[in-house]
Coordinates of N, CA and C and ligand atoms in Angstrom, one line a residue:
X1 N 0.8 -1.0 -0.1 CA 0.2 -0.1 -0.3 C 0.8 1.4 0.0
X2 N 0.2 2.4 -0.6 CA 0.8 3.7 -0.5 C 0.3 4.8 0.2
X3 N 1.3 4.9 1.5 CA 0.9 6.0 1.8 C 0.6 7.7 1.4
X4 N -0.8 7.9 1.6 CA -0.7 8.9 0.6 C -0.3 10.5 1.6
X5 N -1.0 10.4 2.9 CA -1.0 11.5 4.1 C -0.3 10.7 5.4
X6 N 0.7 11.5 5.7 CA 1.3 11.1 7.0 C 1.5 11.9 7.8
X7 N 1.1 12.1 8.9 CA 1.1 13.4 10.1 C 1.8 12.7 11.2
X8 N 2.7 13.6 11.8 CA 3.4 13.1 12.5 C 3.6 13.9 13.6
X9 N 3.4 13.8 14.8 CA 3.4 14.6 16.2 C 2.7 16.2 15.9
X10 N 1.7 16.3 15.2 CA 1.1 17.4 15.0 C 0.4 18.4 16.2
X11 N 1.2 19.6 16.2 CA 0.4 20.4 17.2 C 0.1 21.3 16.8
X12 N -1.4 22.0 17.0 CA -1.7 23.5 16.4 C -2.0 24.2 17.7
X13 N -2.1 25.7 18.0 CA -2.2 26.2 18.8 C -3.2 27.3 18.2
X14 N -4.8 28.0 19.2 CA -5.0 29.4 18.9 C -4.5 30.1 19.9
X15 N -3.5 31.1 19.8 CA -2.9 31.9 20.8 C -2.0 31.0 21.9
X16 N -2.6 30.7 23.2 CA -2.3 30.0 24.3 C -2.9 28.9 24.0
X17 N -4.1 28.6 23.6 CA -4.9 27.5 23.5 C -4.3 26.1 22.8
X18 N -3.6 25.1 22.7 CA -3.0 24.1 22.1 C -4.4 23.5 21.7
X19 N -4.8 23.7 20.9 CA -6.1 22.6 20.3 C -5.5 21.3 19.8
X20 N -4.5 20.9 19.6 CA -4.4 19.9 18.9 C -2.3 19.5 19.3
X21 N -2.5 18.9 20.2 CA -1.4 18.4 21.4 C -0.4 17.4 21.0
X22 N 0.2 17.6 19.7 CA 1.1 16.3 18.8 C 0.0 14.6 18.7
X23 N -0.7 14.7 17.6 CA -0.9 13.5 16.9 C -0.2 13.4 15.8
X24 N -0.3 12.2 15.5 CA 0.2 11.0 14.4 C -0.9 10.3 13.5
X25 N -0.6 10.2 12.6 CA -1.8 9.3 12.3 C -1.7 9.2 10.5
X26 N -2.0 8.3 9.7 CA -1.9 7.8 8.5 C -2.8 7.6 7.5
X27 N -2.4 7.7 6.0 CA -3.9 7.8 5.8 C -3.2 6.8 4.0
X28 N -3.8 5.7 3.7 CA -2.8 4.9 2.7 C -3.9 5.1 1.7
X29 N -3.6 5.5 0.3 CA -3.7 5.7 -1.1 C -5.1 4.7 -0.9
X30 N -6.4 4.6 -1.4 CA -7.7 4.0 -1.3 C -8.3 3.9 -0.3
X31 N -7.6 4.1 1.0 CA -8.7 4.1 2.0 C -9.5 5.2 2.3
X32 N -10.9 4.8 3.8 CA -11.6 5.7 4.2 C -11.1 5.9 5.6
X33 N -10.3 6.9 6.1 CA -9.8 7.2 7.6 C -10.8 7.9 8.0
X34 N -11.2 7.5 9.3 CA -12.1 8.8 9.9 C -11.9 9.2 11.3
X35 N -12.0 10.7 11.8 CA -11.4 11.1 13.0 C -12.5 11.5 13.3
X36 N -13.1 10.8 14.6 CA -14.1 11.0 15.6 C -13.7 11.5 17.0
X37 N -14.8 12.2 17.7 CA -14.5 12.7 19.1 C -15.2 13.8 19.0
X38 N -15.5 13.8 20.5 CA -16.4 15.0 21.2 C -16.6 16.4 20.7
X39 N -17.1 17.1 20.9 CA -17.0 18.8 20.5 C -15.7 19.4 21.1
X40 N -15.0 19.9 20.2 CA -13.9 20.9 20.9 C -12.4 20.1 20.8
X41 N -12.7 18.6 20.2 CA -11.5 17.3 20.1 C -10.5 18.0 19.3
X42 N -10.3 18.9 18.5 CA -9.7 19.3 17.6 C -9.8 18.6 16.1
X43 N -10.6 18.2 16.2 CA -10.7 17.5 14.7 C -11.1 18.7 13.1
X44 N -11.8 19.5 13.5 CA -11.5 20.4 12.6 C -10.3 21.3 12.2
X45 N -9.4 21.7 13.6 CA -8.3 22.5 13.5 C -7.3 21.5 13.0
X46 N -7.4 20.3 13.2 CA -6.3 19.1 12.3 C -6.8 19.4 10.7
X47 N -8.2 19.3 10.3 CA -7.9 19.4 8.8 C -7.7 21.0 8.3
X48 N -8.1 21.9 9.1 CA -7.9 23.0 8.5 C -6.0 23.5 8.6
X49 N -5.5 22.7 9.3 CA -4.1 22.9 9.1 C -3.3 21.9 8.0
X50 N -4.1 20.7 7.8 CA -4.0 19.7 6.7 C -3.8 20.8 5.4
X51 N -5.2 21.4 5.5 CA -5.5 22.4 4.2 C -4.4 23.4 4.1
X52 N -3.5 24.1 5.1 CA -3.1 25.1 5.2 C -3.5 26.4 5.5
X53 N -4.9 26.3 5.9 CA -5.3 27.3 6.7 C -5.0 27.7 7.8
X54 N -4.4 26.8 8.5 CA -3.8 27.3 9.8 C -2.6 26.3 9.8
X55 N -1.2 27.5 10.6 CA 0.0 27.3 11.0 C 0.1 26.1 12.0
X56 N 1.2 25.0 12.0 CA 0.8 24.2 12.7 C 2.4 24.9 14.1
X57 N 2.4 24.6 15.5 CA 3.1 25.1 16.1 C 4.3 24.0 15.8
X58 N 4.2 22.8 15.7 CA 5.3 21.6 15.5 C 4.9 20.4 15.1
X59 N 5.5 19.3 14.1 CA 5.2 18.7 13.3 C 5.3 18.4 12.0
X60 N 5.3 17.2 11.2 CA 5.6 17.0 10.1 C 4.3 16.5 9.4
X61 N 3.7 17.6 8.3 CA 2.7 16.8 7.2 C 3.3 16.4 6.3
X62 N 3.5 15.0 5.6 CA 3.8 14.5 4.4 C 2.9 14.3 3.8
X63 N 2.5 14.8 2.4 CA 1.1 14.3 1.1 C 1.8 14.3 0.2
X64 N 1.4 12.8 -0.3 CA 1.9 12.6 -1.7 C 3.7 12.2 -1.9
X65 N 3.9 12.0 -0.7 CA 5.5 12.1 -0.9 C 6.2 13.5 -0.4
X66 N 5.4 14.5 -0.5 CA 5.6 16.3 0.0 C 5.4 16.4 1.1
X67 N 6.6 17.6 2.0 CA 6.3 17.9 3.1 C 5.2 19.1 2.8
X68 N 4.5 19.5 3.3 CA 3.4 20.3 3.1 C 3.8 21.6 4.1
X69 N 4.4 21.7 4.9 CA 4.9 22.4 6.2 C 4.9 23.9 5.1
X70 N 4.6 25.1 5.4 CA 5.0 26.2 4.7 C 4.3 26.4 3.5
X71 N 3.4 25.1 2.9 CA 2.8 25.3 1.5 C 2.0 26.0 1.6
X72 N 1.6 27.1 1.0 CA 0.2 27.9 0.7 C -1.0 26.6 0.6
X73 N -2.5 27.6 1.0 CA -3.2 26.5 0.4 C -3.9 26.6 -0.7
X74 N -3.8 27.3 -1.4 CA -4.2 27.2 -2.7 C -3.1 26.1 -3.5
X75 N -2.1 26.1 -3.0 CA -0.7 24.9 -3.7 C -1.1 23.8 -3.1
X76 N -1.6 23.6 -1.7 CA -1.9 22.4 -1.5 C -3.2 21.7 -2.0
X77 N -4.3 22.2 -2.5 CA -5.2 22.2 -3.3 C -4.7 21.6 -4.5
X78 N -4.0 22.2 -5.4 CA -3.3 21.8 -6.9 C -2.5 20.8 -6.7
X79 N -2.3 20.4 -5.5 CA -1.2 19.4 -5.1 C -2.2 18.2 -5.2
X80 N -3.3 18.3 -4.7 CA -4.2 17.1 -4.6 C -5.2 16.7 -3.2
X81 N -5.3 17.8 -2.2 CA -5.9 17.5 -1.5 C -6.8 18.8 -1.2
X82 N -8.2 17.7 -1.2 CA -9.3 19.2 -1.1 C -10.0 19.1 -0.1
X83 N -10.7 20.1 0.9 CA -11.5 19.9 1.6 C -13.2 20.6 1.6
X84 N -13.6 20.1 2.1 CA -15.6 20.1 2.1 C -15.1 20.6 3.7
X85 N -15.4 21.8 3.8 CA -15.6 22.2 5.4 C -16.5 22.0 6.1
X86 N -16.5 22.2 7.7 CA -17.7 22.3 7.9 C -18.5 23.6 8.3
X87 N -20.0 23.1 8.0 CA -20.7 24.4 7.7 C -20.7 24.9 6.6
X88 N -20.3 23.5 5.5 CA -20.1 23.8 4.0 C -19.8 24.7 3.6
X89 N -20.2 26.3 3.7 CA -19.3 27.4 2.7 C -19.8 27.1 1.8
X90 N -21.0 27.1 0.8 CA -20.9 27.2 -0.6 C -21.2 28.9 -0.5
X91 N -21.4 28.9 -1.6 CA -21.5 30.5 -2.1 C -23.2 30.4 -2.7
X92 N -24.0 31.2 -2.0 CA -25.3 31.2 -1.4 C -25.8 31.9 -2.9
X93 N -25.4 32.8 -3.7 CA -25.4 33.6 -4.7 C -25.6 33.1 -5.7
X94 N -24.9 32.3 -5.9 CA -24.0 31.4 -7.3 C -25.0 30.5 -7.4
X95 N -25.5 29.6 -8.8 CA -25.9 28.8 -9.0 C -25.0 27.5 -8.5
X96 N -25.6 26.1 -8.9 CA -25.3 25.2 -8.2 C -24.0 25.2 -9.4
X97 N -24.4 24.8 -10.6 CA -23.2 24.8 -11.6 C -22.1 25.9 -11.1
X98 N -22.2 27.0 -11.1 CA -21.4 28.2 -10.7 C -20.5 27.5 -9.8
X99 N -21.1 27.3 -8.7 CA -20.5 26.6 -7.3 C -19.6 25.4 -7.8
X100 N -19.9 24.5 -8.5 CA -19.2 23.7 -9.1 C -17.8 24.0 -9.9
X101 N -18.1 25.0 -10.7 CA -16.9 25.4 -11.3 C -15.8 26.1 -10.6
X102 N -16.4 26.8 -9.8 CA -15.5 27.4 -8.9 C -14.5 26.2 -8.4
X103 N -14.9 25.0 -7.8 CA -14.1 24.2 -7.0 C -13.0 23.9 -8.0
X104 N -13.3 23.8 -8.9 CA -12.0 23.7 -10.3 C -11.2 25.0 -11.0
X105 N -11.3 25.8 -10.0 CA -10.8 27.1 -10.3 C -9.4 27.1 -10.7
X106 N -8.8 25.9 -10.2 CA -6.9 25.7 -10.7 C -7.0 24.9 -12.1
X107 N -8.0 24.6 -12.5 CA -8.2 23.7 -13.5 C -8.1 24.5 -15.2
X108 N -7.7 24.4 -15.9 CA -8.0 24.5 -17.0 C -8.8 23.7 -18.7
X109 N -8.8 22.7 -18.0 CA -9.3 21.5 -18.9 C -10.8 21.8 -19.1
X110 N -11.7 22.7 -20.1 CA -12.3 22.9 -20.0 C -13.7 21.9 -20.4
X111 N -12.8 20.7 -20.8 CA -13.5 19.6 -21.4 C -13.6 18.6 -20.2
X112 N -12.5 18.5 -19.2 CA -12.7 17.6 -18.1 C -13.5 18.3 -17.1
X113 N -13.5 19.6 -17.2 CA -14.2 20.5 -16.1 C -15.6 19.5 -16.3
X114 N -16.2 20.2 -17.5 CA -17.8 19.9 -17.6 C -17.8 18.6 -17.9
X115 N -17.2 17.2 -17.9 CA -17.4 15.8 -17.4 C -17.4 15.7 -16.1
X116 N -16.8 16.1 -15.3 CA -16.6 16.1 -14.1 C -18.2 16.9 -13.4
X117 N -18.3 18.2 -13.8 CA -19.6 18.4 -13.4 C -20.9 17.5 -13.5
X118 N -20.6 16.8 -14.8 CA -22.0 15.9 -14.9 C -21.7 14.9 -14.2
X119 N -20.5 14.7 -14.1 CA -19.9 13.8 -12.4 C -20.8 13.3 -11.3
X120 N -21.2 15.2 -11.1 CA -21.5 15.4 -10.0 C -23.1 15.3 -9.6
X121 N -23.3 15.5 -11.2 CA -24.6 15.7 -11.0 C -25.3 14.0 -11.3
X122 N -24.3 13.1 -12.0 CA -24.9 11.8 -11.6 C -24.5 11.0 -10.2
X123 N -23.6 11.5 -9.3 CA -23.8 11.2 -8.0 C -24.4 12.0 -7.2
X124 N -25.2 13.1 -7.6 CA -26.3 14.0 -6.8 C -27.2 13.9 -7.5
X125 N -28.2 13.6 -8.3 CA -29.2 13.7 -9.2 C -29.7 15.1 -9.0
X126 N -30.2 15.6 -7.7 CA -31.0 16.7 -7.0 C -30.0 17.9 -7.7
X127 N -28.6 17.5 -7.8 CA -27.8 18.7 -8.1 C -28.2 19.3 -9.6
X128 N -28.5 18.4 -10.4 CA -28.7 18.3 -11.8 C -29.9 19.0 -11.9
X129 N -30.7 18.8 -11.3 CA -32.0 19.5 -11.1 C -31.9 21.0 -11.1
X130 N -31.4 20.6 -10.3 CA -31.6 22.4 -9.4 C -30.3 23.0 -10.1
X131 N -29.9 22.7 -11.3 CA -28.1 23.3 -11.4 C -28.6 24.8 -11.4
X132 N -29.3 25.3 -12.3 CA -29.5 26.8 -12.2 C -30.2 27.7 -11.5
X133 N -30.3 27.2 -10.0 CA -31.0 27.6 -8.8 C -29.7 28.3 -8.1
X134 N -30.2 29.2 -7.1 CA -29.1 29.6 -6.2 C -28.7 29.1 -5.3
X135 N -27.4 28.6 -4.9 CA -27.4 27.4 -3.9 C -27.7 28.0 -2.4
X136 N -27.9 29.3 -2.2 CA -28.4 29.4 -1.0 C -29.8 29.1 -0.6
X137 N -30.6 28.5 -1.9 CA -31.8 27.7 -1.9 C -32.0 26.5 -1.8
X138 N -31.2 25.9 -1.2 CA -31.0 24.3 -1.4 C -31.3 24.2 0.0
X139 N -31.7 23.1 0.6 CA -32.0 22.8 2.1 C -30.3 22.2 2.2
X140 N -30.6 22.3 3.5 CA -29.2 21.5 4.2 C -28.6 20.6 3.6
X141 N -29.0 19.7 3.6 CA -28.5 18.3 3.0 C -28.0 18.6 1.7
X142 N -28.9 19.3 0.8 CA -28.7 19.2 -0.6 C -27.5 20.3 -0.4
X143 N -27.4 21.3 0.5 CA -26.0 22.5 0.0 C -24.7 21.2 1.0
X144 N -24.9 20.2 1.5 CA -24.1 19.4 2.0 C -23.3 18.8 0.4
X145 N -24.4 18.0 -0.2 CA -23.9 17.5 -1.3 C -23.0 18.5 -2.3
X146 N -23.7 19.5 -2.3 CA -22.7 20.7 -3.2 C -21.8 20.8 -2.9
X147 N -21.3 21.1 -1.4 CA -19.8 21.1 -0.5 C -19.1 20.0 -1.3
X148 N -19.8 18.8 -1.1 CA -18.7 17.7 -1.5 C -18.2 17.5 -2.8
X149 N -19.9 17.8 -3.7 CA -19.5 17.5 -5.0 C -18.3 19.1 -5.8
X150 N -18.3 20.0 -5.3 CA -17.5 21.0 -5.3 C -16.0 20.6 -5.0
X151 N -15.8 20.2 -3.5 CA -14.5 19.8 -3.4 C -14.1 18.7 -4.6
X152 N -15.1 17.5 -5.0 CA -14.4 17.1 -5.9 C -13.9 17.2 -7.1
X153 N -14.8 18.6 -7.3 CA -14.0 19.2 -9.1 C -12.8 19.4 -9.1
X154 N -11.6 19.1 -7.8 CA -10.1 19.5 -8.0 C -9.4 18.4 -8.7
X155 N -10.6 17.3 -8.4 CA -9.8 16.0 -8.8 C -9.2 15.8 -7.4
X156 N -9.2 15.5 -6.3 CA -8.3 15.6 -5.1 C -8.0 13.9 -5.5
X157 N -6.5 13.6 -4.8 CA -6.0 12.5 -4.5 C -6.5 12.4 -3.1
X158 N -7.0 13.0 -2.4 CA -7.4 12.9 -0.9 C -8.6 13.8 -1.0
X159 N -9.9 13.3 -0.2 CA -10.7 14.6 -0.3 C -11.0 14.1 1.4
X160 N -11.3 15.7 2.2 CA -10.8 15.7 3.7 C -12.6 16.1 3.7
X161 N -13.5 15.6 4.4 CA -14.8 16.1 4.7 C -14.9 16.2 6.3
X162 N -15.4 17.5 6.5 CA -15.3 17.7 7.6 C -17.0 17.9 8.3
X163 N -17.7 16.8 8.7 CA -18.8 16.7 9.6 C -20.0 16.6 8.4
X164 N -19.8 15.4 7.0 CA -20.9 16.1 6.1 C -22.3 15.3 6.7
X165 N -22.5 15.1 7.6 CA -23.7 14.6 8.1 C -24.3 15.5 9.1
X166 N -23.5 16.7 9.4 CA -24.2 17.6 10.3 C -25.6 17.7 10.3
X167 N -26.3 18.0 11.4 CA -27.9 18.5 11.0 C -28.7 18.1 9.6
X168 N -28.6 16.9 9.4 CA -29.3 15.9 8.4 C -30.0 15.3 8.9
X169 N -31.3 15.3 8.3 CA -32.1 13.9 8.5 C -31.5 12.8 8.2
X170 N -31.7 12.1 9.1 CA -31.3 10.2 9.1 C -31.2 9.7 7.3
X171 N -32.1 9.9 6.5 CA -32.1 9.5 5.4 C -31.5 10.3 4.9
X172 N -30.9 11.7 4.6 CA -30.2 12.8 4.4 C -28.5 11.9 4.6
X173 N -28.8 11.5 5.7 CA -27.3 11.0 6.1 C -26.8 10.1 5.9
X174 N -28.4 9.2 5.5 CA -27.9 7.4 4.7 C -27.4 8.0 3.2
X175 N -27.4 9.0 2.9 CA -27.6 9.2 1.4 C -26.0 9.6 1.1
X176 N -25.3 10.4 2.1 CA -24.6 11.2 2.4 C -23.5 9.8 2.5
X177 N -23.7 9.1 3.4 CA -22.9 8.1 3.7 C -22.7 7.1 2.3
X178 N -23.8 6.8 2.1 CA -23.7 6.3 0.8 C -23.0 6.6 -0.4
X179 N -23.0 7.8 -0.3 CA -22.3 8.5 -1.6 C -20.9 8.2 -1.1
X180 N -20.2 8.3 0.3 CA -18.8 8.4 0.5 C -18.6 6.7 0.2
X181 N -19.3 6.0 0.2 CA -19.0 4.3 0.3 C -18.5 4.4 -1.6
X182 N -19.7 5.2 -2.1 CA -19.5 5.0 -3.4 C -18.0 5.5 -4.3
X183 N -17.9 7.1 -3.4 CA -16.3 7.4 -3.7 C -15.0 6.7 -3.7
X184 N -15.3 6.0 -2.2 CA -14.8 5.0 -2.1 C -14.3 4.0 -3.1
X185 N -15.8 3.2 -3.2 CA -15.5 2.2 -4.6 C -14.8 2.9 -5.9
X186 N -14.8 4.1 -6.2 CA -14.4 4.6 -7.2 C -12.7 4.4 -7.3
X187 N -12.4 4.4 -6.2 CA -10.5 4.7 -5.6 C -10.4 6.2 -5.1
X188 N -11.3 6.8 -4.5 CA -11.1 8.4 -3.9 C -10.5 7.7 -2.4
X189 N -9.3 8.4 -2.2 CA -8.8 8.1 -0.6 C -9.9 9.0 0.3
X190 N -10.3 9.2 1.3 CA -11.2 9.9 2.3 C -10.6 9.9 3.6
X191 N -10.5 11.5 3.8 CA -10.1 11.7 5.8 C -11.6 12.0 5.9
X192 N -12.4 11.2 6.6 CA -13.8 11.7 7.2 C -13.8 12.2 8.8
X193 N -14.6 13.2 8.8 CA -14.5 13.6 10.6 C -16.1 14.0 10.8
X194 N -16.3 13.0 11.9 CA -17.7 12.9 11.7 C -17.9 12.8 13.5
X195 N -19.1 13.5 13.7 CA -19.6 12.9 15.0 C -20.6 11.9 15.5
X196 N -20.8 11.7 13.9 CA -21.9 10.2 14.1 C -20.8 9.1 14.0
X197 N -20.2 8.7 15.3 CA -19.5 7.8 15.1 C -19.9 6.1 14.6
X198 N -21.3 6.1 14.7 CA -21.5 4.9 14.1 C -21.8 4.7 12.8
X199 N -22.3 5.3 12.1 CA -21.9 5.7 10.6 C -20.7 5.5 10.0
X200 N -19.5 6.7 10.6 CA -17.9 6.8 10.2 C -17.4 5.2 10.3
X201 N -17.8 5.1 11.4 CA -17.0 3.9 11.9 C -17.2 2.4 10.6
X202 N -18.6 2.7 11.1 CA -19.1 1.5 9.7 C -18.5 1.6 8.3
X203 N -18.3 2.6 7.9 CA -17.6 2.7 6.2 C -16.0 2.6 6.6
X204 N -15.7 3.1 7.9 CA -14.0 3.3 7.6 C -13.2 2.4 7.5
X205 N -11.7 2.4 6.8 CA -11.2 1.3 7.4 C -10.5 1.3 8.7
X206 N -10.0 2.2 8.8 CA -9.4 3.2 10.0 C -10.2 4.2 10.9
X207 N -9.7 4.3 12.1 CA -10.8 5.1 12.9 C -9.3 5.6 14.1
X208 N -9.6 6.7 14.1 CA -8.7 7.6 15.3 C -9.9 8.3 16.2
X209 N -9.8 8.2 17.6 CA -10.7 8.7 18.7 C -9.8 9.9 19.1
X210 N -10.1 10.8 18.6 CA -9.5 12.5 19.6 C -10.6 12.9 20.6
X211 N -9.7 13.3 21.7 CA -10.2 13.7 23.2 C -9.5 15.0 23.2
X212 N -10.1 16.1 23.5 CA -9.0 17.2 24.0 C -7.6 17.2 23.4
X213 N -7.6 17.3 21.8 CA -6.2 17.2 21.2 C -5.4 16.3 21.4
X214 N -5.7 15.1 21.2 CA -5.2 13.9 21.3 C -5.9 13.0 20.8
X215 N -5.1 11.7 20.3 CA -5.6 10.5 19.9 C -5.4 9.6 20.8
X216 N -6.6 9.2 21.7 CA -6.8 8.1 22.4 C -6.4 6.8 22.2
X217 N -7.0 6.5 20.9 CA -7.3 5.2 20.5 C -7.5 5.2 19.2
X218 N -7.1 4.0 18.9 CA -7.1 4.0 17.2 C -7.2 2.7 16.9
X219 N -7.9 2.4 15.8 CA -7.9 0.7 15.2 C -9.1 0.8 14.1
X220 N -9.1 -0.7 13.3 CA -9.7 -0.4 11.9 C -11.1 -0.1 12.5
X221 N -11.9 0.4 11.2 CA -13.5 1.0 11.8 C -14.2 -0.3 12.8
X222 N -13.9 -1.8 12.1 CA -14.8 -2.8 12.9 C -14.2 -2.9 14.5
X223 N -13.3 -2.8 14.8 CA -12.4 -3.1 15.9 C -12.9 -2.1 17.1
X224 N -12.7 -0.4 16.5 CA -13.8 0.6 16.8 C -14.8 0.4 17.2
X225 N -15.8 0.3 16.1 CA -17.5 0.1 16.4 C -17.7 -1.0 17.5
X226 N -16.7 -2.0 18.0 CA -17.1 -2.9 18.9 C -16.3 -2.5 20.0
X227 N -15.8 -1.7 19.8 CA -14.8 -1.5 21.6 C -15.9 -1.2 22.9
X228 N -15.4 -1.7 23.4 CA -16.3 -1.3 24.8 C -16.3 0.6 25.0
X229 N -15.1 0.8 25.2 CA -15.1 2.4 25.6 C -16.0 3.2 24.7
X230 N -15.8 3.3 23.4 CA -16.2 3.9 22.7 C -17.4 3.5 22.1
X231 N -17.9 2.3 22.2 CA -19.7 2.3 22.2 C -20.2 3.0 23.6
X232 N -19.2 3.0 24.6 CA -19.9 4.0 25.9 C -19.7 5.3 25.2
X233 N -18.8 5.8 25.3 CA -18.7 7.2 25.1 C -19.6 7.9 23.9
X234 N -19.5 6.9 22.7 CA -19.6 8.0 21.2 C -21.0 6.8 20.8
X235 N -21.5 6.1 21.1 CA -22.5 5.3 20.5 C -23.7 5.3 21.5
X236 N -23.6 6.1 22.7 CA -25.0 6.0 23.8 C -24.9 4.9 24.3
X237 N -24.0 3.9 24.4 CA -24.1 2.5 25.3 C -23.8 2.8 26.6
X238 N -24.7 1.7 27.7 CA -24.1 1.8 28.9 C -24.4 0.4 29.4
Ligands
ATP301 N1 -10.3 30.4 16.0 C1 -10.6 29.7 17.3 N2 -9.6 31.0 18.2 C2 -9.7 29.9 19.7 N3 -9.9 28.7 19.8 C3 -10.5 28.4 18.8 C4 -10.6 28.6 17.6 N4 -11.3 27.5 16.9 C5 -11.2 26.7 17.4 N5 -11.0 26.8 18.4 C6 -10.8 25.9 20.1 O1 -10.3 24.7 19.6 C7 -10.7 23.6 20.0 C8 -10.5 22.6 19.0 O2 -11.7 23.1 18.4 P1 -12.0 22.3 16.9 O3 -13.2 23.2 16.4 O4 -10.9 21.7 16.2 O5 -12.8 21.2 17.3 P2 -13.7 19.8 16.7 O6 -13.1 18.7 17.3 O7 -13.9 19.9 15.3 O8 -15.4 19.8 17.5 P3 -16.5 20.2 16.8 O9 -16.8 18.5 16.7 O10 -17.6 20.7 17.9 O11 -16.8 20.5 15.5 C9 -11.7 23.8 21.0 O12 -11.5 23.9 22.4 C10 -11.9 25.2 20.0 O13 -12.6 26.1 21.2
MG302 MG1 -15.6 20.4 13.9

């Protein structure tokens, strides 16, 4: 297996508050790896640092064989690391098609971009039906689909998803999780941050449990799903 992402002893702080306190993990090409954990554990901070939006205090990030420390965010996207952020951040006044086009802003292969827009519509038919509609008029779940579709438009080697199921109905959530499985089957490597531990661990090859800035437990998705402490803390069992 090829290691696509290697994170070593990563530390990130906001002023004096250390939000990520020295975490290490890796993502193999073709895998789905999930970071789970309670509010404030440092999951979003980790993804934002990998994307180059936050500067780490210390630690190494190697992506596709190349160190990312000091590389600006737009270059990181160009290297093949895409981020679908928490809270979606779509452009509400632009149409769905325009939002998708913006996801390809670093590409200039017009025909390829058009093909990938069609692929996003195949993945999420509702987006195709509403393609001329302002993105701000979509439902929460549909906006989440658009955010995922937009992140895919850079043809990433690694797709990072920050809480794709947040605020969604059970049916919408199932649809999003099913799409993540489809993307994996198509060979997309995914780093998935989720509060919904059950859903995330069910489809992940590997998982890491974060608590207040540290990874406290790691294992295969199935191992963690059956781990007693995980079941108690994250799956609501006692
Ligand atoms: N811009 C910021 N300034 C100061 N502190 C911040 C900032 N952003 C996050 N933090 C703090 O860093 C810690 C980690 O936050 P982070 O958003 O990474 O957590 P998270 O695991 O994504 O949580 P959630 O599941 O609630 O999204 C929290 O204690 C949070 O309050
Ligand atoms: Mg978060």
